[in-house]
PDB file of C-alpha atoms in Angstrom:
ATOM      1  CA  UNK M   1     -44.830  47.112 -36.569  1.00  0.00           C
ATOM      2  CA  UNK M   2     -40.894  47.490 -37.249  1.00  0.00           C
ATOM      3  CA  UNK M   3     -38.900  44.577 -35.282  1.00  0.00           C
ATOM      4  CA  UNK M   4     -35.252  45.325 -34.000  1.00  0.00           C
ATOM      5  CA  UNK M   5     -32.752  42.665 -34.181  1.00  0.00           C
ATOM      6  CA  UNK M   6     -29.297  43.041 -32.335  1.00  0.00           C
ATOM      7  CA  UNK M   7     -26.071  42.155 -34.087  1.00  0.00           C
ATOM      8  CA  UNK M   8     -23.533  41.534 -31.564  1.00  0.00           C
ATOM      9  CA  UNK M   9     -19.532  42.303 -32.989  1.00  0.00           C
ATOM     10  CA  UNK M  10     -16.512  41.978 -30.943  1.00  0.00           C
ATOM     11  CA  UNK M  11     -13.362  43.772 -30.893  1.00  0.00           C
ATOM     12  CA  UNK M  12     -10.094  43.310 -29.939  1.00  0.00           C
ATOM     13  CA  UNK M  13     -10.162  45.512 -27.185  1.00  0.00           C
ATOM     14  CA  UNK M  14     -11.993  43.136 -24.712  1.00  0.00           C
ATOM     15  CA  UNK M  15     -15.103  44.244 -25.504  1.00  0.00           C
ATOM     16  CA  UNK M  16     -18.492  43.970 -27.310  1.00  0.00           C
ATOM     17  CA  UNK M  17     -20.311  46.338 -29.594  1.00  0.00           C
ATOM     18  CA  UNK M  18     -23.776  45.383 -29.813  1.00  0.00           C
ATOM     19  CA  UNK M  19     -25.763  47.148 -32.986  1.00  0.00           C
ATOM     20  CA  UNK M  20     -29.251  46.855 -33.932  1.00  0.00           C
ATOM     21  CA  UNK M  21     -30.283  45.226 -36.894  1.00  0.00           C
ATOM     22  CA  UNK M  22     -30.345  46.181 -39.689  1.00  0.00           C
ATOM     23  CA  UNK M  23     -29.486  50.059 -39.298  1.00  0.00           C
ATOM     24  CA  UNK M  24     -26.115  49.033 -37.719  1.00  0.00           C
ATOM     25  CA  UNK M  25     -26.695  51.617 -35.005  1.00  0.00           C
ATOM     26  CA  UNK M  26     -24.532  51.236 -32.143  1.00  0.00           C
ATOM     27  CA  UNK M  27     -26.975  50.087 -29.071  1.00  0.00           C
ATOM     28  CA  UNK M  28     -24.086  49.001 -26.464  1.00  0.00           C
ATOM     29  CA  UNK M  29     -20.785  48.545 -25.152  1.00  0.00           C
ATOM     30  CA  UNK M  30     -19.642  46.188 -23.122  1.00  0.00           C
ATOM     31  CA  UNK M  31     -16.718  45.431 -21.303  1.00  0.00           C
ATOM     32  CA  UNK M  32     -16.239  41.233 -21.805  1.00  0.00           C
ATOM     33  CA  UNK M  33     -12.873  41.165 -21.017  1.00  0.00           C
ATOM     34  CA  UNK M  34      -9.026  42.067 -20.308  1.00  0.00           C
ATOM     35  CA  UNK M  35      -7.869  41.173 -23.644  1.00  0.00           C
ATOM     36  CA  UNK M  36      -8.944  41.077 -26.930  1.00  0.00           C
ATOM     37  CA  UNK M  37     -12.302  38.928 -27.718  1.00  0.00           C
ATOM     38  CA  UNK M  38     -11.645  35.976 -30.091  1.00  0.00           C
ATOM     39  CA  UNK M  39     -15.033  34.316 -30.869  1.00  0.00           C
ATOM     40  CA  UNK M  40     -18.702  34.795 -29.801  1.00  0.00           C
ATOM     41  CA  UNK M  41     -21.632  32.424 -29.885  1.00  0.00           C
ATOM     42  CA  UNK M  42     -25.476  32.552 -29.159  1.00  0.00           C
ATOM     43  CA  UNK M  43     -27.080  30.225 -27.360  1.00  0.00           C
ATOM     44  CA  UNK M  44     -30.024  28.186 -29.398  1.00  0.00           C
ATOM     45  CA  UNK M  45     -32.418  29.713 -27.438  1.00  0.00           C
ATOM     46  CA  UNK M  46     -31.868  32.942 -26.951  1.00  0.00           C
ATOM     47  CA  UNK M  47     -31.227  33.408 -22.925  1.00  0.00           C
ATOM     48  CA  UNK M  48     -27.208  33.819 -23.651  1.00  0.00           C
ATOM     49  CA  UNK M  49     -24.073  35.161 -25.677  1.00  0.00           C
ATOM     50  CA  UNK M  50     -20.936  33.641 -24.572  1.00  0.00           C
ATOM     51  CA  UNK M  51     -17.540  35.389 -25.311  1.00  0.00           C
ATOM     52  CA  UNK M  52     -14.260  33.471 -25.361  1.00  0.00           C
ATOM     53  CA  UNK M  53     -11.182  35.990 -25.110  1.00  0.00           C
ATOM     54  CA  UNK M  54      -6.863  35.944 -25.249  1.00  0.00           C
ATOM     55  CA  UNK M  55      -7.446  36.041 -21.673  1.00  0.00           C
ATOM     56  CA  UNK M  56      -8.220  32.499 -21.312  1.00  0.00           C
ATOM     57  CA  UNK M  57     -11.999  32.671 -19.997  1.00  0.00           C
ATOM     58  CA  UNK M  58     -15.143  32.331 -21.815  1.00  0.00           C
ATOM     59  CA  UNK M  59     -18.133  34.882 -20.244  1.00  0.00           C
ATOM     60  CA  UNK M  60     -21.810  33.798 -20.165  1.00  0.00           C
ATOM     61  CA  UNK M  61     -23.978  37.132 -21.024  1.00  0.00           C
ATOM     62  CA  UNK M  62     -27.778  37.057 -20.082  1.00  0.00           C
ATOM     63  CA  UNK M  63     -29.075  38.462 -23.558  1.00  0.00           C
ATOM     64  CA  UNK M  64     -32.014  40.217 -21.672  1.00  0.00           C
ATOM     65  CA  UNK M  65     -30.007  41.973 -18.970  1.00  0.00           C
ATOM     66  CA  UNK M  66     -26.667  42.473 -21.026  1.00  0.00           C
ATOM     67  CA  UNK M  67     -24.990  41.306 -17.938  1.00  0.00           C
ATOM     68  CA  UNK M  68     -22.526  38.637 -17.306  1.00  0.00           C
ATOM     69  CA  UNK M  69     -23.822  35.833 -14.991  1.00  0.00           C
ATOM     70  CA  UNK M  70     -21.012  33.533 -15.650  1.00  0.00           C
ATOM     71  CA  UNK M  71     -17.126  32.237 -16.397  1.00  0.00           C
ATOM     72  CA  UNK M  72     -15.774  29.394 -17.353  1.00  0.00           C
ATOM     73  CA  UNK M  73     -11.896  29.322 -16.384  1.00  0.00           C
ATOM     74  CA  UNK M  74     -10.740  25.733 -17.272  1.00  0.00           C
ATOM     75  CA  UNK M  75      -8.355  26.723 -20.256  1.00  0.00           C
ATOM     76  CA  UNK M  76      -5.510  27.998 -19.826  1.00  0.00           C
ATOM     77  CA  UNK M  77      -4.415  29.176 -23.718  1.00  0.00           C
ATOM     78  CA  UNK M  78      -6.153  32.131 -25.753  1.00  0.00           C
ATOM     79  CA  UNK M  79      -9.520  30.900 -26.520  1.00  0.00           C
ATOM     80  CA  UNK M  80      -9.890  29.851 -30.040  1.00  0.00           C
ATOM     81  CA  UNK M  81     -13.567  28.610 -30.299  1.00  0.00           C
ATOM     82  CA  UNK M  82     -16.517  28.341 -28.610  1.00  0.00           C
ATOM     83  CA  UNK M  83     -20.277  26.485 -29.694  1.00  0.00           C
ATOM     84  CA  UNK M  84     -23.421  25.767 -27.447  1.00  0.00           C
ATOM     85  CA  UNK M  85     -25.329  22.700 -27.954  1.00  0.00           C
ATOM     86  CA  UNK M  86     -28.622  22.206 -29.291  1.00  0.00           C
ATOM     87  CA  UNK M  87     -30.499  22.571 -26.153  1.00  0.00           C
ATOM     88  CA  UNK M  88     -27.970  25.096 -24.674  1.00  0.00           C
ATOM     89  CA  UNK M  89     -27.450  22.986 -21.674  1.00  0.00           C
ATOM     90  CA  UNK M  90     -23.795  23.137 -22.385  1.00  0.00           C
ATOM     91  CA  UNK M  91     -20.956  25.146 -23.989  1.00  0.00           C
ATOM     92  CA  UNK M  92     -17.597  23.902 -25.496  1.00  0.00           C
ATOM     93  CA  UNK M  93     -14.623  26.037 -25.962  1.00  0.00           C
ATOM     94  CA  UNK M  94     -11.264  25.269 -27.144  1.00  0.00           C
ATOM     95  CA  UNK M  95      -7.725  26.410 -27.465  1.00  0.00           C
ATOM     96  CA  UNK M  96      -3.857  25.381 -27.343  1.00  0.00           C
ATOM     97  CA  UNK M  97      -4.747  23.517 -24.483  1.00  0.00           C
ATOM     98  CA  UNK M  98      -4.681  20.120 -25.353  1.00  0.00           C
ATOM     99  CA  UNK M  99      -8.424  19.167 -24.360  1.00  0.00           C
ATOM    100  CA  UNK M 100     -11.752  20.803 -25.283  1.00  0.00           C
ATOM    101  CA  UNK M 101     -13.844  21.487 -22.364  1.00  0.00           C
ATOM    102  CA  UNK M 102     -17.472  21.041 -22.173  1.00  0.00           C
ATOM    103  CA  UNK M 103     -19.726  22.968 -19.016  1.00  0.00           C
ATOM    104  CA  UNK M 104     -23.115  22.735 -18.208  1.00  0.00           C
ATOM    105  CA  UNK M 105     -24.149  26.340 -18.931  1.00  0.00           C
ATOM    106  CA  UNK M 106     -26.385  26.788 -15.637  1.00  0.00           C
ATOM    107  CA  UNK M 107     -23.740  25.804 -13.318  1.00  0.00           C
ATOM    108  CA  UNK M 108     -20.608  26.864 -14.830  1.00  0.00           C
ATOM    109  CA  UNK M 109     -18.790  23.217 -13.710  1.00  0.00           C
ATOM    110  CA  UNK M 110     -16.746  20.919 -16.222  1.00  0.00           C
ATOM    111  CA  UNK M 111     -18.596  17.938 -17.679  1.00  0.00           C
ATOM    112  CA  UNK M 112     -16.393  16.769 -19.819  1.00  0.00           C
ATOM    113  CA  UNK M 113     -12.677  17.455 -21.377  1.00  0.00           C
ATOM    114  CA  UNK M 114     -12.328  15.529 -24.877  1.00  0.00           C
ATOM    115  CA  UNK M 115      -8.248  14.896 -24.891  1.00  0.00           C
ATOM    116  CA  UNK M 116      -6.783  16.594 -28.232  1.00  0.00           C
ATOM    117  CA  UNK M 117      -2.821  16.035 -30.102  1.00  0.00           C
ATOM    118  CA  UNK M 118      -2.911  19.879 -30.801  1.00  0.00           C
ATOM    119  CA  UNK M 119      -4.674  23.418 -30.890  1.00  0.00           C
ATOM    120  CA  UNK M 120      -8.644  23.575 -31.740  1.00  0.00           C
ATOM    121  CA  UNK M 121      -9.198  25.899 -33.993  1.00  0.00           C
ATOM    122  CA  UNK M 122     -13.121  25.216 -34.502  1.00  0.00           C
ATOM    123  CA  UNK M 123     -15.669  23.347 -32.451  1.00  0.00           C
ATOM    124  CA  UNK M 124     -19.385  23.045 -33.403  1.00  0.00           C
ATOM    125  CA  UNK M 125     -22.177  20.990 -31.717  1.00  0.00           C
ATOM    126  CA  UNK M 126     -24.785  19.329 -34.484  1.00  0.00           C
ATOM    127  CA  UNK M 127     -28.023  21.129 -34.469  1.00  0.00           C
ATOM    128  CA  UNK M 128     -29.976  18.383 -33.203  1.00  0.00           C
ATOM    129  CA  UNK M 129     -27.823  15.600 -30.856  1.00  0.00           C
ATOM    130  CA  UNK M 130     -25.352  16.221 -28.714  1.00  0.00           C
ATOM    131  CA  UNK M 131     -22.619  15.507 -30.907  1.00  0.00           C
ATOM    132  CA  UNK M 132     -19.787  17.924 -31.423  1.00  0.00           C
ATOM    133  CA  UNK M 133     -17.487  18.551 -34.771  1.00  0.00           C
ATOM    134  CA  UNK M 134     -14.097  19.602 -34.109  1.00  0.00           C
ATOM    135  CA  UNK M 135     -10.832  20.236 -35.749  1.00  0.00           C
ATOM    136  CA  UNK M 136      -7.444  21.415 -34.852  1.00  0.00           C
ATOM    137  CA  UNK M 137      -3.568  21.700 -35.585  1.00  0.00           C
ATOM    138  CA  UNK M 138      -2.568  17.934 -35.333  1.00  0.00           C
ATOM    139  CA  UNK M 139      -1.667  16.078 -37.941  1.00  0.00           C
ATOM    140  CA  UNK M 140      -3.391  12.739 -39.423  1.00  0.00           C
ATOM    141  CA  UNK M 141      -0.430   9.939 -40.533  1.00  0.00           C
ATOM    142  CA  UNK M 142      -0.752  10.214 -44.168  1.00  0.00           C
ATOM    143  CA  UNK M 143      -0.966  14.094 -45.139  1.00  0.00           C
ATOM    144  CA  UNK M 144       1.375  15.779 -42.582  1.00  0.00           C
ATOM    145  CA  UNK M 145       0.801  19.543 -44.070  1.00  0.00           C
ATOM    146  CA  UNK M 146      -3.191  19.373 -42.681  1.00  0.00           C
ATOM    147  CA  UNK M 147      -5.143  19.497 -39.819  1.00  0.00           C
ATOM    148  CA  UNK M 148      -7.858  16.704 -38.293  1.00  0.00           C
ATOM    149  CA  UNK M 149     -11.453  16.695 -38.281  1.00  0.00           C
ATOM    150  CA  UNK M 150     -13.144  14.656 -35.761  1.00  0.00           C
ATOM    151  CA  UNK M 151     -16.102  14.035 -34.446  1.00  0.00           C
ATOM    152  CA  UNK M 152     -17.504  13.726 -30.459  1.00  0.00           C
ATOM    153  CA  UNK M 153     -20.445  11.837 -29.417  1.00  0.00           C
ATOM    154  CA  UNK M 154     -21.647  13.242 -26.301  1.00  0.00           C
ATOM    155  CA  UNK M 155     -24.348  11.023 -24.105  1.00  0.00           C
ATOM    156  CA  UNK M 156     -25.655  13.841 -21.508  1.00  0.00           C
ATOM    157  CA  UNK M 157     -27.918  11.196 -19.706  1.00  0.00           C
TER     158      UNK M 157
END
């Protein structure tokens, strides 16, 4: 019994080329957005693909349907960066604003905005807690040429 896999690739024409794995045939096309598509990231378990784009929203895409159920409009800036959480419960995305939002995935409301200095370039929720790596653009006091890791501890109780 042969399995098919998707690949899902974005371009920077605001939308998404879905391929099956491994022949790299194309499958789909979607439209995700007015501008060009950033970053993409799967959901842990498998219900959703989220798409953050240069238009400043991140879109929720039901996996099973290939249709999009959801935005999330609270940045303003390009969006750099976006991760779901371990359970999938909730999304973070990040850009020149200067905070990193966190939604609840199902509901598509603001949780949580984690202040930042400077652009995100990267955010990353642990595998297993709900803590969340990021790192931007600001500088620390003692190198002034590199950027700042930190890391979020995020109590969802």
């Amino acid at each position: 019994m042969s399995h098919v896999t998707s690949l899902f690739l974005y371009i920077s024409l605001g939308t998404v080329e879905v391929l099956a794995y491994p022949s790299l045939k194309a499958v789909d096309t979607l439209t995700a957005h007015t501008a060009g598509c950033y970053c993409i990231a799967i959901d842990p378990l498998g219900r959703y693909f989220a798409v953050g784009s240069a238009d400043s929203l991140v879109s929720l895409w039901d996996i099973s349907e290939m249709l999009c159920v959801r935005t999330f409009t609270k940045l303003e800036w390009p969006v750099r960066t976006i991760s779901f959480n371990h359970t999938g419960e909730y999304i973070a995305s990040a850009s020149e604003d200067l905070f990193i939002d966190i939604s609840n995935v199902e509901t598509g409301r603001s949780v949580h905005q984690i202040p930042c200095r400077a652009a995100m370039n990267s955010v990353e929720w642990n595998p297993k807690f709900n803590l969340l790596a990021y790192a931007g653009d600001d500088k620390n006091k003692y190198q002034a040429d590199e950027g700042v890791f930190r890391i979020f501890g995020f109590d969802s109780a």
